Amino acid sequence: MKIVSFDDYRIGVLTDDGVVDVTPVVGPVPDSLKWARMLVFIEDWDKNKATIEKMAQDGPAVDLDKVRLMAPVPSPRKVYAAPANYRAHQDEMKVANFSPGAADLAASADYGMFLKASSSVVGPQDTILRPYTDRLIHHESELVMVIGKHGSTIPLAESMNYVFGYTCGLDITVRGSEDRSKRKSFDTFAPIGPYIVTADEIADPGDLEVSLYVNEDLKQHAFTKDLIVDCPNLVANMSWVATMEPGDLLFTGTPDGVGEIKPGDMVTITISGVGEMSVPVESRV
Ligand code: MN
């Protein structure tokens, strides 16, 4: 299934006929907590899945162009991210190559992780806003996992059971010497979408093709089979650090080809089987 957030934190299933509103399955939520509805929806997925499937079949569906899509998880508790997780990107950034070997990385202290502010998340109909005119700001195209269950120190063999689905993500980054968490946490620096594809529709997250265009130019093109730390190991390793919660996002790292984005650009990411999203760039200064 393809799951969207739309209009005022409503939840929908995207079907061939359009968006079917399934918000009522979550039950009443105070208006001040509507941002958390998707977190409840994901947490209760197993319990409500059959009901949601029936609602999606019965409709009615609203045309996609009649709604405003938000980030599919508008307000995640956490946004995990993997640093330089493709060999060719390590090379272009001139950082030390990391070679995990065949060992179980679940508890490895060697591999990196950082957090982006959850407030940096925006949706497929929003705009990336550059906070500086005189700094180098890059696009990074990434497969994003959406976590489905609470889990701490998750064993590698079970880690993919904790993944609810997948979406496209842009890890927008100011280059420079400040801590990563500052350079990657500006408002609008984590566009995701346009929808979550539930995990049952992706046979192997290690067999996806990722492309990124700036305007008409192909800038990044890679295959997730070339991830240095693959999806199962990312979940296991990061859950060793911080307890995973439903709706958490995990940016899996970008391939080579990162480059500057400027006001007026249109950034398009496509991931096979996962979706396509185009987000414009403007300046906020
Ligand atoms: Mn990144």
Coordinates of C-alpha atoms and ligand atoms in Angstrom, one line a residue:
M1 CA 0.0 0.0 0.0
K2 CA 1.0 3.6 -0.5
I3 CA 0.3 5.8 2.5
V4 CA 0.2 9.6 2.4
S5 CA -0.3 12.5 4.8
F6 CA -2.4 15.3 3.3
D7 CA -4.2 18.6 4.0
D8 CA -4.3 19.1 7.7
Y9 CA -2.5 16.0 9.0
R10 CA -5.1 13.6 7.4
I11 CA -4.0 10.1 6.5
G12 CA -4.8 8.5 3.1
V13 CA -4.2 5.4 1.0
L14 CA -3.1 6.3 -2.5
T15 CA -5.0 4.1 -5.0
D16 CA -5.3 4.1 -8.8
D17 CA -8.4 6.2 -8.3
G18 CA -6.8 8.8 -6.0
V19 CA -6.5 9.3 -2.2
V20 CA -8.9 7.5 0.1
D21 CA -9.1 9.2 3.5
V22 CA -8.5 6.6 6.2
T23 CA -8.0 9.1 9.1
P24 CA -10.9 7.7 11.2
V25 CA -9.0 4.5 11.8
V26 CA -6.8 6.4 14.2
G27 CA -9.7 7.5 16.4
P28 CA -10.2 10.9 18.0
V29 CA -7.0 12.9 18.6
P30 CA -7.0 16.4 20.2
D31 CA -6.4 19.1 17.6
S32 CA -3.1 20.0 19.3
L33 CA -1.8 16.4 18.7
K34 CA -3.0 16.0 15.1
W35 CA 0.7 16.0 14.1
A36 CA 1.1 12.7 15.9
R37 CA -1.7 10.9 14.1
M38 CA 0.7 9.2 11.6
L39 CA 2.8 7.9 14.5
V40 CA -0.4 6.2 16.0
F41 CA -1.4 5.0 12.5
I42 CA 2.0 3.2 12.1
E43 CA 2.1 1.9 15.6
D44 CA -1.4 0.3 15.2
W45 CA -0.8 -0.9 11.6
D46 CA -0.9 -4.7 12.3
K47 CA -4.1 -4.3 14.3
N48 CA -5.9 -2.1 11.7
K49 CA -4.4 -3.3 8.4
A50 CA -7.4 -5.3 7.3
T51 CA -9.8 -2.4 8.1
I52 CA -7.5 0.0 6.2
E53 CA -7.4 -2.3 3.2
K54 CA -11.2 -2.5 3.1
M55 CA -11.6 1.3 3.5
A56 CA -9.1 1.8 0.6
Q57 CA -11.2 -0.6 -1.6
D58 CA -14.5 0.9 -0.7
G59 CA -13.5 4.6 -1.2
P60 CA -14.5 7.2 -2.1
A61 CA -11.2 8.4 -3.6
V62 CA -10.3 12.1 -4.1
D63 CA -8.2 13.1 -7.1
L64 CA -4.5 13.5 -6.1
D65 CA -4.4 17.0 -7.4
K66 CA -7.3 18.0 -5.1
V67 CA -5.3 17.4 -2.0
R68 CA -2.0 19.0 -0.6
L69 CA 0.5 16.3 0.2
M70 CA 2.4 16.7 3.5
A71 CA 5.6 14.8 4.4
P72 CA 4.2 11.2 4.8
V73 CA 5.5 11.3 8.4
P74 CA 5.1 15.0 9.2
S75 CA 6.6 14.9 12.7
P76 CA 8.8 11.9 13.4
R77 CA 10.2 11.5 16.9
K78 CA 13.7 11.0 15.4
V79 CA 15.5 11.2 12.1
Y80 CA 18.5 8.9 12.0
A81 CA 21.1 9.2 9.2
A82 CA 24.1 7.2 8.0
P83 CA 27.2 9.2 7.0
A84 CA 29.0 8.5 3.7
N85 CA 27.6 5.0 3.1
Y86 CA 28.6 4.4 -0.5
R87 CA 32.3 3.9 -1.4
A88 CA 32.4 6.4 -4.3
H89 CA 30.9 9.1 -2.1
Q90 CA 33.5 8.5 0.6
D91 CA 36.1 9.0 -2.1
E92 CA 34.6 12.3 -3.4
M93 CA 34.3 13.6 0.2
K94 CA 37.9 12.5 0.9
V95 CA 36.9 10.8 4.1
A96 CA 38.5 7.6 5.4
N97 CA 37.0 4.5 3.8
F98 CA 35.2 2.3 6.2
S99 CA 35.2 -1.4 5.6
P100 CA 32.9 -3.3 7.8
G101 CA 33.8 -6.8 6.5
A102 CA 31.4 -9.6 7.0
A103 CA 31.0 -9.3 10.7
D104 CA 27.7 -8.6 12.4
L105 CA 27.5 -4.9 12.8
A106 CA 24.6 -4.9 15.2
A107 CA 26.8 -3.8 18.1
S108 CA 29.7 -2.4 16.1
A109 CA 31.1 0.8 17.6
D110 CA 32.9 1.6 14.3
Y111 CA 30.1 2.8 12.2
G112 CA 28.8 6.3 12.2
M113 CA 25.4 7.7 12.9
F114 CA 24.0 11.2 13.2
L115 CA 20.6 12.8 13.9
K116 CA 18.9 15.5 11.9
A117 CA 16.4 17.7 13.7
S118 CA 12.9 16.2 13.1
S119 CA 11.7 19.8 12.5
S120 CA 13.8 19.7 9.2
V121 CA 11.2 17.3 7.7
V122 CA 9.0 18.7 4.9
G123 CA 6.9 17.2 2.2
P124 CA 6.8 16.7 -1.6
Q125 CA 4.9 20.0 -2.1
D126 CA 7.1 22.1 0.1
T127 CA 10.3 24.1 -0.8
I128 CA 13.9 23.7 0.2
L129 CA 14.9 27.1 1.7
R130 CA 18.6 28.0 1.6
P131 CA 19.5 29.7 4.9
Y132 CA 22.7 31.3 3.6
T133 CA 23.7 33.0 0.3
D134 CA 27.4 32.5 0.8
R135 CA 27.7 28.9 1.8
L136 CA 27.9 25.7 -0.3
I137 CA 24.7 23.7 0.1
H138 CA 24.4 20.2 -1.4
H139 CA 21.7 17.7 -2.3
E140 CA 22.0 14.2 -1.1
S141 CA 19.6 11.6 -2.5
E142 CA 18.7 8.8 -0.1
L143 CA 16.5 5.8 0.4
V144 CA 14.7 6.4 3.7
M145 CA 13.3 3.6 5.9
V146 CA 10.3 4.3 8.0
I147 CA 10.4 2.4 11.3
G148 CA 7.3 0.5 12.4
K149 CA 7.8 -0.7 15.9
H150 CA 9.4 0.1 19.2
G151 CA 12.8 -1.6 19.4
S152 CA 16.1 -1.4 21.3
T153 CA 19.2 -3.4 20.5
I154 CA 17.4 -5.2 17.7
P155 CA 19.1 -8.4 16.5
L156 CA 20.3 -8.3 12.9
A157 CA 18.2 -11.3 12.0
E158 CA 15.0 -9.6 13.1
S159 CA 15.8 -6.0 12.2
M160 CA 13.8 -5.8 8.9
N161 CA 10.6 -6.8 10.9
Y162 CA 10.9 -3.3 12.4
V163 CA 10.7 -1.5 9.1
F164 CA 7.2 -0.2 8.2
G165 CA 8.0 1.0 4.7
Y166 CA 10.2 3.2 2.5
T167 CA 10.1 6.6 1.0
C168 CA 12.4 9.0 -1.0
G169 CA 14.5 11.5 1.0
L170 CA 16.8 14.4 0.4
D171 CA 19.4 15.0 3.1
I172 CA 20.1 18.7 2.4
T173 CA 23.5 19.7 3.8
V174 CA 25.6 22.8 4.3
R175 CA 29.2 21.9 3.7
G176 CA 31.7 23.2 6.3
S177 CA 33.3 22.5 9.6
E178 CA 30.4 22.8 12.0
D179 CA 28.9 19.7 13.5
R180 CA 26.9 17.6 11.1
S181 CA 23.8 18.0 13.3
K182 CA 23.8 21.7 12.7
R183 CA 24.7 21.6 9.0
K184 CA 21.9 19.1 8.2
S185 CA 19.1 20.3 10.6
F186 CA 18.0 23.6 9.1
D187 CA 14.2 23.9 8.5
T188 CA 13.2 22.3 5.2
F189 CA 16.5 20.2 5.0
A190 CA 14.8 16.8 5.0
P191 CA 12.2 16.6 2.3
I192 CA 10.5 13.1 2.2
G193 CA 7.8 11.6 0.1
P194 CA 5.7 11.5 -1.8
Y195 CA 4.3 8.6 0.1
I196 CA 5.4 5.6 2.2
V197 CA 5.5 2.3 0.3
T198 CA 4.8 -0.4 2.8
A199 CA 7.5 -2.9 3.3
D200 CA 5.6 -5.9 1.9
E201 CA 5.8 -4.2 -1.6
I202 CA 9.6 -4.0 -1.6
A203 CA 11.1 -7.5 -2.0
D204 CA 14.6 -6.4 -1.3
P205 CA 15.7 -2.9 -0.2
G206 CA 19.2 -3.9 -1.3
D207 CA 18.0 -4.1 -5.0
L208 CA 16.8 -0.5 -5.7
E209 CA 18.0 2.1 -8.1
V210 CA 18.4 5.7 -6.9
S211 CA 18.6 8.7 -9.2
L212 CA 18.7 12.4 -8.6
Y213 CA 18.3 15.2 -11.1
V214 CA 18.8 18.9 -10.7
N215 CA 16.6 20.5 -13.3
E216 CA 17.1 18.2 -16.3
D217 CA 20.6 17.0 -15.3
L218 CA 21.2 13.6 -13.8
K219 CA 23.6 14.2 -10.9
Q220 CA 23.4 11.0 -8.8
H221 CA 22.8 7.5 -9.9
A222 CA 23.4 4.4 -7.8
F223 CA 22.1 1.1 -6.7
T224 CA 21.4 0.2 -3.0
K225 CA 23.3 -3.0 -3.5
D226 CA 26.4 -0.8 -3.2
L227 CA 25.5 0.5 0.3
I228 CA 28.5 -0.2 2.6
V229 CA 26.2 -0.9 5.6
D230 CA 23.0 -2.4 4.3
C231 CA 19.5 -1.8 5.5
P232 CA 19.3 -4.7 8.0
N233 CA 22.6 -3.6 9.6
L234 CA 21.6 0.1 9.7
V235 CA 18.5 -0.7 11.7
A236 CA 20.3 -3.1 14.1
N237 CA 23.3 -0.8 14.6
M238 CA 21.4 2.4 15.2
S239 CA 18.9 0.6 17.5
W240 CA 22.0 -0.3 19.6
V241 CA 22.3 3.5 20.2
A242 CA 18.8 4.8 20.5
T243 CA 15.5 3.0 20.9
M244 CA 13.5 3.0 17.7
E245 CA 9.9 4.2 17.7
P246 CA 7.1 4.0 15.1
G247 CA 7.5 6.7 12.5
D248 CA 11.2 7.3 13.0
L249 CA 13.0 7.9 9.8
L250 CA 16.3 6.3 8.8
F251 CA 18.2 8.0 6.0
T252 CA 20.5 5.3 4.5
G253 CA 23.2 7.6 3.1
T254 CA 23.9 9.1 -0.3
P255 CA 25.9 7.9 -3.3
D256 CA 28.5 10.0 -5.1
G257 CA 27.5 12.9 -7.3
V258 CA 26.4 15.3 -4.6
G259 CA 26.4 18.9 -5.8
E260 CA 25.2 22.5 -5.2
I261 CA 21.5 23.5 -5.2
K262 CA 20.6 27.1 -5.9
P263 CA 17.5 29.3 -5.8
G264 CA 15.3 28.4 -8.8
D265 CA 16.5 24.8 -9.1
M266 CA 14.2 21.9 -9.1
V267 CA 15.5 18.8 -7.4
T268 CA 14.0 15.4 -8.4
I269 CA 14.7 12.1 -6.7
T270 CA 13.4 8.8 -8.1
I271 CA 13.8 5.4 -6.4
S272 CA 12.6 2.3 -8.3
G273 CA 9.5 0.9 -6.7
V274 CA 9.5 3.6 -4.0
G275 CA 8.5 6.8 -5.9
E276 CA 9.5 10.1 -7.3
M277 CA 9.5 13.6 -5.8
S278 CA 10.4 17.0 -7.1
V279 CA 11.1 19.8 -4.7
P280 CA 12.0 23.4 -5.7
V281 CA 14.8 25.4 -4.1
E282 CA 14.5 29.0 -2.9
S283 CA 16.4 31.4 -0.6
R284 CA 15.0 32.5 2.8
V285 CA 17.5 35.3 3.2
Ligands
MN1 MN 23.3 12.0 3.9

